mmCIF file of C-alpha atoms and ligand atoms in Angstrom:
data_model
loop_
_atom_site.group_PDB
_atom_site.id
_atom_site.type_symbol
_atom_site.label_atom_id
_atom_site.label_comp_id
_atom_site.label_asym_id
_atom_site.label_seq_id
_atom_site.Cartn_x
_atom_site.Cartn_y
_atom_site.Cartn_z
ATOM 1 C CA MET A 1 -38.670 44.227 46.219
ATOM 2 C CA GLU A 2 -40.557 42.923 49.203
ATOM 3 C CA LYS A 3 -43.425 40.128 48.468
ATOM 4 C CA SER A 4 -46.861 40.925 47.763
ATOM 5 C CA ASN A 5 -49.933 39.165 46.191
ATOM 6 C CA GLN A 6 -48.676 40.549 43.015
ATOM 7 C CA SER A 7 -52.149 41.236 41.879
ATOM 8 C CA LEU A 8 -51.301 42.964 38.768
ATOM 9 C CA LYS A 9 -49.269 40.150 37.195
ATOM 10 C CA GLY A 10 -48.217 40.158 33.401
ATOM 11 C CA LYS A 11 -50.149 43.636 33.330
ATOM 12 C CA VAL A 12 -48.144 46.365 31.606
ATOM 13 C CA ALA A 13 -48.326 49.707 33.165
ATOM 14 C CA VAL A 14 -47.210 53.017 31.362
ATOM 15 C CA ILE A 15 -46.612 55.953 33.572
ATOM 16 C CA THR A 16 -46.149 59.619 32.581
ATOM 17 C CA GLY A 17 -43.914 61.439 34.666
ATOM 18 C CA GLY A 18 -42.610 58.775 36.206
ATOM 19 C CA GLY A 19 -39.384 60.516 36.870
ATOM 20 C CA GLY A 20 -41.103 62.789 39.005
ATOM 21 C CA VAL A 21 -41.341 62.769 43.220
ATOM 22 C CA LEU A 22 -45.078 61.019 43.248
ATOM 23 C CA CYS A 23 -45.103 58.988 39.972
ATOM 24 C CA GLU A 24 -41.624 57.139 41.124
ATOM 25 C CA VAL A 25 -43.227 55.869 43.864
ATOM 26 C CA LEU A 26 -46.580 55.103 42.155
ATOM 27 C CA ALA A 27 -44.313 53.268 39.546
ATOM 28 C CA TYR A 28 -42.508 51.231 42.408
ATOM 29 C CA ALA A 29 -46.068 50.245 43.714
ATOM 30 C CA LEU A 30 -47.204 48.929 40.232
ATOM 31 C CA ALA A 31 -43.775 47.119 40.035
ATOM 32 C CA LYS A 32 -44.536 45.506 43.223
ATOM 33 C CA GLU A 33 -47.324 44.034 42.442
ATOM 34 C CA GLY A 34 -46.030 42.520 39.497
ATOM 35 C CA ALA A 35 -46.806 45.111 36.845
ATOM 36 C CA LYS A 36 -44.422 45.532 33.852
ATOM 37 C CA VAL A 37 -43.530 49.225 34.306
ATOM 38 C CA ALA A 38 -42.502 51.836 31.318
ATOM 39 C CA ILE A 39 -41.376 55.074 33.067
ATOM 40 C CA LEU A 40 -42.111 57.726 30.748
ATOM 41 C CA ASP A 41 -40.235 61.017 31.239
ATOM 42 C CA LEU A 42 -38.947 64.382 29.435
ATOM 43 C CA ASN A 43 -35.685 63.554 31.810
ATOM 44 C CA THR A 44 -34.832 60.496 30.210
ATOM 45 C CA ASP A 45 -31.770 60.332 33.225
ATOM 46 C CA ARG A 46 -34.569 60.281 35.988
ATOM 47 C CA ALA A 47 -36.711 57.730 33.718
ATOM 48 C CA VAL A 48 -33.940 55.398 33.506
ATOM 49 C CA GLU A 49 -32.614 55.462 37.064
ATOM 50 C CA VAL A 50 -36.260 54.784 38.374
ATOM 51 C CA ALA A 51 -36.284 51.980 36.176
ATOM 52 C CA GLU A 52 -32.964 50.703 37.211
ATOM 53 C CA LYS A 53 -33.839 51.021 40.871
ATOM 54 C CA ILE A 54 -37.367 49.131 40.276
ATOM 55 C CA LYS A 55 -35.071 46.333 38.222
ATOM 56 C CA LYS A 56 -32.585 46.404 41.076
ATOM 57 C CA GLN A 57 -35.445 45.495 43.867
ATOM 58 C CA GLY A 58 -36.584 41.869 41.287
ATOM 59 C CA GLY A 59 -39.221 44.307 39.422
ATOM 60 C CA GLU A 60 -39.402 44.784 35.748
ATOM 61 C CA ALA A 61 -39.323 48.376 34.238
ATOM 62 C CA ILE A 62 -37.993 50.276 31.259
ATOM 63 C CA GLY A 63 -37.284 54.144 31.389
ATOM 64 C CA VAL A 64 -37.957 55.806 28.105
ATOM 65 C CA GLU A 65 -37.892 59.262 26.956
ATOM 66 C CA ALA A 66 -41.034 61.004 26.103
ATOM 67 C CA ASN A 67 -42.618 64.552 25.945
ATOM 68 C CA VAL A 68 -46.065 64.230 26.441
ATOM 69 C CA LEU A 69 -46.944 67.463 24.608
ATOM 70 C CA GLN A 70 -45.538 65.558 21.188
ATOM 71 C CA LYS A 71 -47.156 62.795 19.340
ATOM 72 C CA THR A 72 -44.106 61.845 17.445
ATOM 73 C CA SER A 73 -42.310 61.536 20.754
ATOM 74 C CA LEU A 74 -45.541 59.470 22.400
ATOM 75 C CA ILE A 75 -45.715 56.885 18.995
ATOM 76 C CA GLU A 76 -41.892 56.440 19.516
ATOM 77 C CA ALA A 77 -42.097 55.683 23.296
ATOM 78 C CA HIS A 78 -44.977 53.630 22.317
ATOM 79 C CA GLN A 79 -43.314 51.391 20.320
ATOM 80 C CA ILE A 80 -40.327 51.077 22.472
ATOM 81 C CA VAL A 81 -43.236 49.877 25.371
ATOM 82 C CA LEU A 82 -44.766 47.597 22.879
ATOM 83 C CA ASP A 83 -41.329 45.934 21.729
ATOM 84 C CA LYS A 84 -39.826 45.213 25.015
ATOM 85 C CA LEU A 85 -43.242 45.221 27.635
ATOM 86 C CA GLY A 86 -46.348 44.701 25.201
ATOM 87 C CA ALA A 87 -49.357 46.294 24.937
ATOM 88 C CA CYS A 88 -50.443 48.699 27.775
ATOM 89 C CA ASP A 89 -53.088 47.488 30.411
ATOM 90 C CA ILE A 90 -53.047 50.630 32.764
ATOM 91 C CA LEU A 91 -51.960 54.336 31.769
ATOM 92 C CA VAL A 92 -51.145 56.910 34.695
ATOM 93 C CA ASN A 93 -51.039 60.012 33.284
ATOM 94 C CA GLY A 94 -48.649 61.600 36.067
ATOM 95 C CA ALA A 95 -46.754 64.377 34.127
ATOM 96 C CA GLY A 96 -48.341 67.805 35.202
ATOM 97 C CA GLY A 97 -47.296 70.860 37.365
ATOM 98 C CA ASN A 98 -47.336 74.849 37.516
ATOM 99 C CA HIS A 99 -45.152 77.670 36.049
ATOM 100 C CA PRO A 100 -44.210 80.644 37.649
ATOM 101 C CA MET A 101 -45.266 82.483 34.720
ATOM 102 C CA GLY A 102 -49.008 81.452 35.645
ATOM 103 C CA THR A 103 -48.669 82.793 39.620
ATOM 104 C CA THR A 104 -49.884 86.091 40.517
ATOM 105 C CA ALA A 105 -47.451 87.549 43.674
ATOM 106 C CA LYS A 106 -50.076 87.999 46.019
ATOM 107 C CA PRO A 107 -53.237 86.334 46.911
ATOM 108 C CA PHE A 108 -55.478 89.164 46.690
ATOM 109 C CA LEU A 109 -55.354 92.349 44.709
ATOM 110 C CA GLU A 110 -55.519 95.323 47.161
ATOM 111 C CA GLU A 111 -55.544 98.963 47.084
ATOM 112 C CA GLY A 112 -52.257 100.359 45.734
ATOM 113 C CA ASP A 113 -50.979 97.097 44.037
ATOM 114 C CA LEU A 114 -50.854 98.339 40.688
ATOM 115 C CA GLU A 115 -48.946 101.465 41.223
ATOM 116 C CA ASN A 116 -46.140 98.933 41.966
ATOM 117 C CA GLU A 117 -44.269 98.219 38.983
ATOM 118 C CA ASP A 118 -42.441 95.115 40.434
ATOM 119 C CA LEU A 119 -45.681 93.473 41.728
ATOM 120 C CA LYS A 120 -46.967 90.499 39.362
ATOM 121 C CA THR A 121 -50.535 90.889 39.441
ATOM 122 C CA PHE A 122 -53.369 88.899 37.539
ATOM 123 C CA PHE A 123 -53.265 91.866 34.684
ATOM 124 C CA ASP A 124 -49.587 91.004 34.280
ATOM 125 C CA LEU A 125 -49.954 87.717 33.774
ATOM 126 C CA ASP A 126 -48.430 86.268 30.626
ATOM 127 C CA THR A 127 -50.473 84.296 28.452
ATOM 128 C CA GLU A 128 -47.616 81.996 27.203
ATOM 129 C CA GLY A 129 -47.364 80.917 31.083
ATOM 130 C CA ILE A 130 -51.206 79.841 31.002
ATOM 131 C CA LYS A 131 -51.048 78.254 28.039
ATOM 132 C CA PHE A 132 -47.927 76.499 29.084
ATOM 133 C CA VAL A 133 -49.847 75.162 32.107
ATOM 134 C CA PHE A 134 -52.841 74.187 30.357
ATOM 135 C CA ASP A 135 -50.684 72.283 27.917
ATOM 136 C CA LEU A 136 -48.737 70.353 30.061
ATOM 137 C CA ASN A 137 -51.479 68.916 32.723
ATOM 138 C CA PHE A 138 -54.579 68.830 29.982
ATOM 139 C CA ILE A 139 -53.080 68.307 26.705
ATOM 140 C CA GLY A 140 -50.419 66.355 28.225
ATOM 141 C CA SER A 141 -52.781 63.990 29.691
ATOM 142 C CA LEU A 142 -54.966 63.555 26.456
ATOM 143 C CA LEU A 143 -52.183 63.184 24.072
ATOM 144 C CA PRO A 144 -50.948 59.833 26.284
ATOM 145 C CA THR A 145 -54.371 58.461 26.245
ATOM 146 C CA GLN A 146 -54.695 58.809 22.494
ATOM 147 C CA ILE A 147 -51.598 56.982 22.019
ATOM 148 C CA PHE A 148 -51.659 54.569 24.918
ATOM 149 C CA ALA A 149 -55.304 53.471 25.396
ATOM 150 C CA LYS A 150 -55.837 52.206 22.082
ATOM 151 C CA ASP A 151 -54.064 49.097 23.453
ATOM 152 C CA MET A 152 -56.583 48.801 25.835
ATOM 153 C CA VAL A 153 -59.993 48.365 23.024
ATOM 154 C CA GLY A 154 -61.189 45.002 23.286
ATOM 155 C CA LYS A 155 -58.909 43.609 26.405
ATOM 156 C CA ASN A 156 -60.415 43.085 29.863
ATOM 157 C CA GLY A 157 -58.930 44.582 33.196
ATOM 158 C CA CYS A 158 -57.609 48.175 31.857
ATOM 159 C CA SER A 159 -57.860 51.494 33.392
ATOM 160 C CA ILE A 160 -56.781 54.888 33.460
ATOM 161 C CA ILE A 161 -55.598 57.033 36.087
ATOM 162 C CA ASN A 162 -55.107 60.971 35.736
ATOM 163 C CA ILE A 163 -53.862 63.235 38.457
ATOM 164 C CA SER A 164 -55.764 66.150 39.496
ATOM 165 C CA SER A 165 -55.298 68.114 42.579
ATOM 166 C CA MET A 166 -56.908 69.887 45.617
ATOM 167 C CA ASN A 167 -57.149 73.153 43.413
ATOM 168 C CA ALA A 168 -59.538 71.307 41.371
ATOM 169 C CA PHE A 169 -62.198 71.219 43.679
ATOM 170 C CA THR A 170 -61.907 74.567 45.103
ATOM 171 C CA PRO A 171 -59.196 76.927 43.001
ATOM 172 C CA LEU A 172 -56.160 78.094 45.448
ATOM 173 C CA THR A 173 -55.106 81.404 45.377
ATOM 174 C CA LYS A 174 -51.972 82.500 43.286
ATOM 175 C CA ILE A 175 -52.351 79.863 40.473
ATOM 176 C CA PRO A 176 -55.396 80.343 38.245
ATOM 177 C CA ALA A 177 -53.664 78.459 35.485
ATOM 178 C CA TYR A 178 -52.665 75.501 37.374
ATOM 179 C CA SER A 179 -56.280 75.312 39.357
ATOM 180 C CA GLY A 180 -58.078 75.810 36.134
ATOM 181 C CA ALA A 181 -56.058 72.852 33.944
ATOM 182 C CA LYS A 182 -56.637 70.663 37.028
ATOM 183 C CA ALA A 183 -60.068 71.368 36.775
ATOM 184 C CA ALA A 184 -60.072 70.027 33.185
ATOM 185 C CA ILE A 185 -58.511 67.261 34.403
ATOM 186 C CA SER A 186 -61.279 66.161 36.817
ATOM 187 C CA ASN A 187 -63.750 66.812 34.137
ATOM 188 C CA PHE A 188 -61.974 65.039 31.666
ATOM 189 C CA THR A 189 -61.494 62.346 33.579
ATOM 190 C CA GLN A 190 -65.360 62.053 33.776
ATOM 191 C CA TRP A 191 -65.827 62.612 30.168
ATOM 192 C CA LEU A 192 -63.656 59.839 29.111
ATOM 193 C CA ALA A 193 -64.844 57.224 31.782
ATOM 194 C CA VAL A 194 -68.357 57.733 29.847
ATOM 195 C CA HIS A 195 -66.973 57.773 26.600
ATOM 196 C CA PHE A 196 -64.799 54.553 27.112
ATOM 197 C CA SER A 197 -67.479 52.701 29.460
ATOM 198 C CA LYS A 198 -68.612 50.603 26.601
ATOM 199 C CA MET A 199 -65.209 49.353 26.141
ATOM 200 C CA GLY A 200 -65.075 48.243 29.773
ATOM 201 C CA ILE A 201 -61.790 50.969 29.929
ATOM 202 C CA ARG A 202 -62.233 52.509 33.621
ATOM 203 C CA VAL A 203 -60.694 55.731 34.121
ATOM 204 C CA ASN A 204 -60.281 57.700 37.573
ATOM 205 C CA ALA A 205 -57.953 60.292 38.940
ATOM 206 C CA LEU A 206 -56.186 60.796 42.206
ATOM 207 C CA ALA A 207 -56.213 64.360 43.709
ATOM 208 C CA PRO A 208 -53.214 64.543 46.153
ATOM 209 C CA GLY A 209 -53.628 67.228 48.924
ATOM 210 C CA PHE A 210 -50.392 69.575 49.766
ATOM 211 C CA PHE A 211 -46.971 66.747 49.366
ATOM 212 C CA LEU A 212 -44.187 68.622 50.091
ATOM 213 C CA THR A 213 -41.751 67.956 46.696
ATOM 214 C CA GLU A 214 -38.953 69.970 45.287
ATOM 215 C CA GLN A 215 -41.756 71.967 43.136
ATOM 216 C CA ASN A 216 -43.401 73.582 46.104
ATOM 217 C CA ARG A 217 -40.861 72.719 49.182
ATOM 218 C CA SER A 218 -39.430 76.715 49.107
ATOM 219 C CA LEU A 219 -43.226 77.651 49.260
ATOM 220 C CA LEU A 220 -44.184 75.846 52.008
ATOM 221 C CA THR A 221 -41.104 75.593 54.109
ATOM 222 C CA ASN A 222 -38.099 77.459 54.984
ATOM 223 C CA GLU A 223 -34.650 76.434 54.768
ATOM 224 C CA ASP A 224 -34.389 75.511 58.353
ATOM 225 C CA GLY A 225 -37.611 73.435 58.032
ATOM 226 C CA SER A 226 -40.014 75.456 59.656
ATOM 227 C CA LEU A 227 -43.092 76.368 58.014
ATOM 228 C CA THR A 228 -43.647 79.561 55.707
ATOM 229 C CA ALA A 229 -46.884 81.839 56.255
ATOM 230 C CA ARG A 230 -48.129 79.909 53.274
ATOM 231 C CA GLY A 231 -47.260 76.293 54.829
ATOM 232 C CA THR A 232 -49.087 77.136 57.907
ATOM 233 C CA GLN A 233 -52.181 77.787 56.329
ATOM 234 C CA VAL A 234 -52.035 74.625 54.410
ATOM 235 C CA ILE A 235 -51.274 72.593 57.598
ATOM 236 C CA GLU A 236 -54.038 74.875 59.485
ATOM 237 C CA HIS A 237 -56.671 73.768 56.904
ATOM 238 C CA THR A 238 -55.834 70.073 57.088
ATOM 239 C CA PRO A 239 -57.629 68.531 59.302
ATOM 240 C CA LEU A 240 -55.090 65.489 59.698
ATOM 241 C CA GLY A 241 -52.308 68.178 60.110
ATOM 242 C CA ARG A 242 -49.520 67.297 58.130
ATOM 243 C CA PHE A 243 -48.375 67.275 54.559
ATOM 244 C CA GLY A 244 -48.958 64.151 52.255
ATOM 245 C CA LYS A 245 -46.202 61.762 51.756
ATOM 246 C CA PRO A 246 -46.199 60.266 48.539
ATOM 247 C CA GLU A 247 -46.890 56.878 49.914
ATOM 248 C CA ASP A 248 -50.287 58.052 50.922
ATOM 249 C CA LEU A 249 -51.051 57.822 47.207
ATOM 250 C CA VAL A 250 -50.375 54.083 46.925
ATOM 251 C CA SER A 251 -53.598 52.622 48.122
ATOM 252 C CA SER A 252 -55.898 54.296 46.191
ATOM 253 C CA LEU A 253 -53.715 54.101 43.143
ATOM 254 C CA LEU A 254 -53.767 49.854 43.428
ATOM 255 C CA TRP A 255 -57.494 49.968 44.173
ATOM 256 C CA LEU A 256 -58.203 51.921 41.153
ATOM 257 C CA VAL A 257 -56.291 49.728 38.778
ATOM 258 C CA SER A 258 -57.206 46.456 40.432
ATOM 259 C CA ASP A 259 -60.398 44.320 39.631
ATOM 260 C CA GLU A 260 -61.823 45.109 42.892
ATOM 261 C CA SER A 261 -62.836 48.439 41.793
ATOM 262 C CA SER A 262 -64.446 47.017 38.415
ATOM 263 C CA PHE A 263 -67.556 48.801 39.234
ATOM 264 C CA VAL A 264 -65.811 52.523 39.863
ATOM 265 C CA THR A 265 -65.510 54.572 37.052
ATOM 266 C CA GLY A 266 -65.183 58.474 36.654
ATOM 267 C CA ILE A 267 -64.335 59.665 39.959
ATOM 268 C CA VAL A 268 -61.576 61.998 41.686
ATOM 269 C CA VAL A 269 -60.367 60.640 45.030
ATOM 270 C CA PRO A 270 -59.167 63.311 47.368
ATOM 271 C CA ILE A 271 -56.067 62.262 49.199
ATOM 272 C CA ASP A 272 -55.996 65.103 51.512
ATOM 273 C CA GLY A 273 -55.695 64.702 55.168
ATOM 274 C CA GLY A 274 -59.243 65.947 54.581
ATOM 275 C CA PHE A 275 -58.249 69.631 53.308
ATOM 276 C CA SER A 276 -61.335 69.570 50.646
ATOM 277 C CA ALA A 277 -63.844 68.556 53.472
ATOM 278 C CA TYR A 278 -63.029 71.308 55.519
ATOM 279 C CA SER A 279 -64.528 74.757 55.322
ATOM 280 C CA GLY A 280 -62.190 76.454 57.681
ATOM 281 C CA VAL A 281 -64.760 77.076 60.627
HETATM 282 P P1 LIG B 301 -42.517 66.348 39.492
HETATM 283 O O1 LIG B 301 -42.189 67.993 39.141
HETATM 284 O O2 LIG B 301 -41.425 65.635 40.923
HETATM 285 O O3 LIG B 301 -42.509 65.215 38.523
HETATM 286 C C1 LIG B 301 -43.207 65.673 37.103
HETATM 287 C C2 LIG B 301 -42.084 64.596 36.381
HETATM 288 O O4 LIG B 301 -43.042 64.863 35.039
HETATM 289 C C3 LIG B 301 -40.978 65.171 36.271
HETATM 290 O O5 LIG B 301 -40.224 64.031 36.280
HETATM 291 C C4 LIG B 301 -40.892 65.927 34.780
HETATM 292 O O6 LIG B 301 -39.529 65.637 33.940
HETATM 293 C C5 LIG B 301 -41.932 65.298 34.213
HETATM 294 N N1 LIG B 301 -42.109 66.225 32.726
HETATM 295 C C6 LIG B 301 -42.500 67.613 32.711
HETATM 296 N N2 LIG B 301 -42.765 67.653 31.501
HETATM 297 C C7 LIG B 301 -42.685 66.829 30.908
HETATM 298 C C8 LIG B 301 -43.457 66.140 29.652
HETATM 299 N N3 LIG B 301 -43.686 67.566 28.674
HETATM 300 N N4 LIG B 301 -43.149 65.122 29.183
HETATM 301 C C9 LIG B 301 -43.010 64.153 29.998
HETATM 302 N N5 LIG B 301 -42.287 64.443 31.078
HETATM 303 C C10 LIG B 301 -42.184 65.392 31.461
HETATM 304 O O7 LIG B 301 -43.704 66.618 40.331
HETATM 305 P P2 LIG B 301 -44.918 65.929 41.043
HETATM 306 O O8 LIG B 301 -44.874 66.552 42.376
HETATM 307 O O9 LIG B 301 -44.424 64.470 41.390
HETATM 308 O O10 LIG B 301 -46.343 65.960 40.874
HETATM 309 C C11 LIG B 301 -46.742 64.953 39.968
HETATM 310 C C12 LIG B 301 -48.493 64.907 39.333
HETATM 311 O O11 LIG B 301 -49.135 65.045 40.387
HETATM 312 C C13 LIG B 301 -48.379 66.088 38.551
HETATM 313 O O12 LIG B 301 -49.236 66.177 37.691
HETATM 314 C C14 LIG B 301 -48.813 67.007 39.349
HETATM 315 O O13 LIG B 301 -49.417 68.355 38.995
HETATM 316 C C15 LIG B 301 -49.680 66.552 40.435
HETATM 317 N N6 LIG B 301 -49.530 67.068 41.808
HETATM 318 C C16 LIG B 301 -48.799 67.107 42.705
HETATM 319 C C17 LIG B 301 -48.906 67.755 44.068
HETATM 320 C C18 LIG B 301 -47.924 67.894 45.220
HETATM 321 O O14 LIG B 301 -48.144 68.507 46.049
HETATM 322 N N7 LIG B 301 -46.811 67.708 44.502
HETATM 323 C C19 LIG B 301 -50.157 67.948 44.295
HETATM 324 C C20 LIG B 301 -51.408 67.542 43.732
HETATM 325 C C21 LIG B 301 -50.873 67.049 42.275
#
């Protein structure tokens, strides 16, 4: 692990979904700044793998199995973090995602679509799929905050980072559940920021644009690496003309959790190559 100014030395950072593509990089960045990092994930192997990688690079980390939708699982994980690293100073609510059951086949409902039995339209969306997405993104951020933010009460320099998305500003076609759930995350970020303000706990969110990850790779690129129609649309709508890389999130994360941003709370930072600023014309 390269030397840095170790601005987070001694702090304990908990990152849910830390075994995932984006949060692995965030976990690594926090460790590089000297934080002791707990990688919480439903996928225990990935959590341990990320923690081992950090340790090999000279950082301090543990991988802990946790389901962000189960209070008992989070309470157990919290105890492990307390025993091995100490009380939580920084919480990154990174677990989240979409589900095909909350997704329509086409962006627009058009003449004749209802006669096509094979086409999943808005009318066919399964409420179980919608609930899954709302739970994973919203409840999956609320519950870890209930369990870990109690550690922050009475301490200085604590903060929470939620992960919102582009579609919280303007919904993306086909994914009403994910768009609604991320809009709820942006709103919750503001609500919590106000609620925790007298305790000095700051709450902010990152809103990544389009990052090429395993979840969306087949939607955005073909097997030969060329862009799909949707991928082309995204790039054409991104003034900076490329997909995001996980590393693009790091500087905003480090700024938001550091004392340099001590007067910043309740904001949602778009990291999107200008996507949310561009009307398309
Ligand atoms: P990812 O699928 O690579 O990572 C998500 C991680 O969360 C996985 O390791 C998974 O095992 C874990 N997880 C899933 N359910 C869980 C549960 N119930 N309890 C604990 N862990 C659970 O996804 P990613 O692309 O790295 O996304 C990370 C965050 O960023 C998500 O909130 C996602 O919605 C958001 N986001 C991603 C993009 C993008 O382009 N990839 C854009 C905007 C926002």
